[in-house]
Amino acid sequence: SAIFDYTRVRADFPILSTEIRGKPLTYLDNGATSQKPAAVIEAIDRYYRAENSNIHRGVHYLSEKATDAYESARAKVAHFIGVADADEVIFVRGATEGINLVAHGFIETQLSEGDEILITHMEHHANIVPWQLAAEKTGAVLKVVPVNEAGELDVNAFSELLSERTKLVALVHVSNALGSINPAKALVAEAHKHDIPVLLDGCQSVPHMPVDVADLGCDFFVFSGHKVFGPTGIGVLWGKRQWLDQFPPYQSGGDMIERVDFDGTTFKGIPGKFEAGTPHIEGVIGLAAAIDYVNQLDRQGALAHEHALLVDATEKLSAIDGLRIIGTAQQKASILSFVMNEIHPHDIGTFLDADGVAVRAGHHCTQPLLKRFGVPATARASFAFYNNFEDVDRLVTAVTKMQRFFG
Ligand code: PMP
C-alpha cells in the first residue's frame, strides 16, 4: 500500500502552521489533547451559523435538523467503535464522566462489602479514584495488577487476582503515561471465563488505532472526543444494554423522563435515561465531524507512520547522555516518557517550549505508576499521525541543546 501522506494531512490542521514564540509549532502533546482539523472547526461554525436549535422537544425545522444531526452522530460513533446497537452509546462530558457513570451504577446495583474491583498499576487517575470512592462507599476492595520494569502488565498476576469476589475489571487499553498497549482482548477473555465484566479506558487507543469493541469483547468502553481530533466537553460511554438497563439514572431532570408526576416519575430507556438536560449538541456535531475525518484516513498507514516516528524518537533520545526512557513495552503506541539526570521534567518542558516544542511535564494523572518507577514526574512527547520526522528532530535538537546547557 502507498506510504501514508503525512504532509497532506498536516495541512488539514490550521494550528500546525502557526508559530510559537517565533518558532514553528512542534506539537508533541497529543496525549493530553489532539489538534482539530478544519473540518471539525467548520462543522461547529456551520452548526451555530445555520442549524443551532435545541434537540428532541421541538417540532420546528431547525430542532428536527439538530435532533437528526445529534442522533445520527450516535449511530456514527456506534459504527466507529464496532457497536451494533446505537442506543448503547451514551454521550458524556468525557472519559472521566463515563467512568463515573459506570461507577455510580456499580455502587447502586452491584457492589457490597468484601467485593473486589480489579484495576491496574498503570491506570489514569480517572480510572482509579472513582473506584476508590466506590470501594469506600460500599465496603468493596480495590485490587491492583502490577506492572513490570518495561511498563507491561503482569498478565499472570492479572489472572491470579481474579477471584470469586471480583465484580469488575477496569483497565486502560493504552497507557497515557508510558504508551504500553495492553493485550485487552486476551485479558477480557480471561475475565469472562469467570463471568467478570470489563471496562476498557480507550482514551489513548482510539486516537492511534482502529478499535472494535465487539472484537475486544469488553462490556464497557470510554473515550474522550478531544483526544480524537474532536472538541472538548464531549465523550462517549458505550456499555452493553444488559448492564446499562440495570443502572439507575446518573443525573436527572429534563429529557431523560417518560412521565413526571408529583406521585413519581418514569424514565426513558437508554440512551435517554443517562442524558439529562440539554446535551453538548455542538460537541456531538464536532465529534461526528472528527469521526468522518478519521474514517477517511488510511488508518493502517497512519499507525505505521506513528510507529516510525516513535522508533526514530526512541533511537535518537536514547543516544543522549543521562536520558532515561520510562516505558519500554514490546507493544507501544507513539507515546514517549523520559527523565534526565539532574534536570527536573518541568524544566525540560519549559526549555523545550522556548524552541516551540510542546511536550507535557508532570505526573500525567498517573501518580501511582510514576511512583512505581521511582520518579515524581516525566517529560512526555506524544505523537499523532500529523507529526513528521522534522518534529522528532526538533525535539531531539532541543533536548540535546538543553543537556549541553545544564551539563
Ligand atoms: N484515561 C486516560 C488513559 C487518559 O489519557 C485520560 C486523559 N488524559 C483520561 C482517562 C481522562 O480523560 P478526560 O480528562 O478527557 O475525561
Short mmCIF file of N, CA and C and ligand atoms in Angstrom, two decimals, residues 31-32 94-97 99 124 126 172 174-176 201 203-204 224 226-227, ligand 1:
data_model
loop_
_atom_site.label_atom_id
_atom_site.label_comp_id
_atom_site.label_asym_id
_atom_site.label_seq_id
_atom_site.Cartn_x
_atom_site.Cartn_y
_atom_site.Cartn_z
N GLY A 31 -1.18 13.39 23.62
CA GLY A 31 -1.76 12.56 24.67
C GLY A 31 -2.69 13.36 25.56
N ALA A 32 -2.37 14.64 25.74
CA ALA A 32 -3.22 15.50 26.58
C ALA A 32 -4.46 15.94 25.81
N GLY A 94 -16.83 13.30 28.90
CA GLY A 94 -15.52 12.76 28.56
C GLY A 94 -15.37 11.41 29.22
N ALA A 95 -14.19 10.82 29.07
CA ALA A 95 -13.95 9.52 29.67
C ALA A 95 -14.20 9.56 31.17
N THR A 96 -13.79 10.65 31.80
CA THR A 96 -13.95 10.77 33.26
C THR A 96 -15.42 10.60 33.65
N GLU A 97 -16.30 11.31 32.96
CA GLU A 97 -17.71 11.19 33.31
C GLU A 97 -18.24 9.79 32.99
N ILE A 99 -16.66 6.94 33.14
CA ILE A 99 -16.25 6.01 34.21
C ILE A 99 -17.05 6.27 35.48
N HIS A 124 -4.93 5.70 34.67
CA HIS A 124 -5.08 7.15 34.84
C HIS A 124 -5.91 7.38 36.11
N ALA A 126 -8.41 8.94 36.51
CA ALA A 126 -9.84 8.84 36.18
C ALA A 126 -10.35 7.41 36.27
N VAL A 172 -6.95 0.14 31.48
CA VAL A 172 -6.61 1.08 30.42
C VAL A 172 -6.16 0.29 29.18
N VAL A 174 -4.56 1.63 26.35
CA VAL A 174 -3.20 2.12 26.06
C VAL A 174 -2.83 3.11 27.15
N SER A 175 -1.68 2.92 27.78
CA SER A 175 -1.27 3.80 28.87
C SER A 175 -0.92 5.20 28.36
N ASN A 176 -1.53 6.21 28.98
CA ASN A 176 -1.24 7.59 28.55
C ASN A 176 0.15 8.04 29.00
N ASP A 201 -10.70 1.60 29.22
CA ASP A 201 -10.48 3.04 29.05
C ASP A 201 -9.72 3.23 27.74
N CYS A 203 -9.18 6.02 25.97
CA CYS A 203 -8.74 7.41 25.67
C CYS A 203 -7.55 7.47 24.73
N GLN A 204 -6.58 6.58 24.96
CA GLN A 204 -5.34 6.66 24.18
C GLN A 204 -5.26 5.59 23.10
N SER A 224 -12.62 10.03 25.11
CA SER A 224 -12.89 11.47 25.11
C SER A 224 -12.74 12.03 23.71
N HIS A 226 -11.98 15.01 22.70
CA HIS A 226 -10.90 15.99 22.45
C HIS A 226 -9.56 15.33 22.17
N LYS A 227 -9.42 14.05 22.48
CA LYS A 227 -8.17 13.37 22.19
C LYS A 227 -8.20 12.69 20.82
N1 PMP B 1 -7.84 7.90 30.78
C1 PMP B 1 -6.74 8.12 30.05
C2 PMP B 1 -5.87 6.95 29.66
C3 PMP B 1 -6.40 9.41 29.66
O1 PMP B 1 -5.30 9.62 28.94
C4 PMP B 1 -7.25 10.48 30.04
C5 PMP B 1 -6.89 11.91 29.68
N2 PMP B 1 -5.55 12.24 29.95
C6 PMP B 1 -8.39 10.20 30.79
C7 PMP B 1 -8.66 8.91 31.13
C8 PMP B 1 -9.34 11.26 31.21
O2 PMP B 1 -9.92 11.88 30.09
P1 PMP B 1 -10.76 13.21 30.25
O3 PMP B 1 -9.94 14.14 31.10
O4 PMP B 1 -10.91 13.71 28.84
O5 PMP B 1 -12.06 12.86 30.88
#
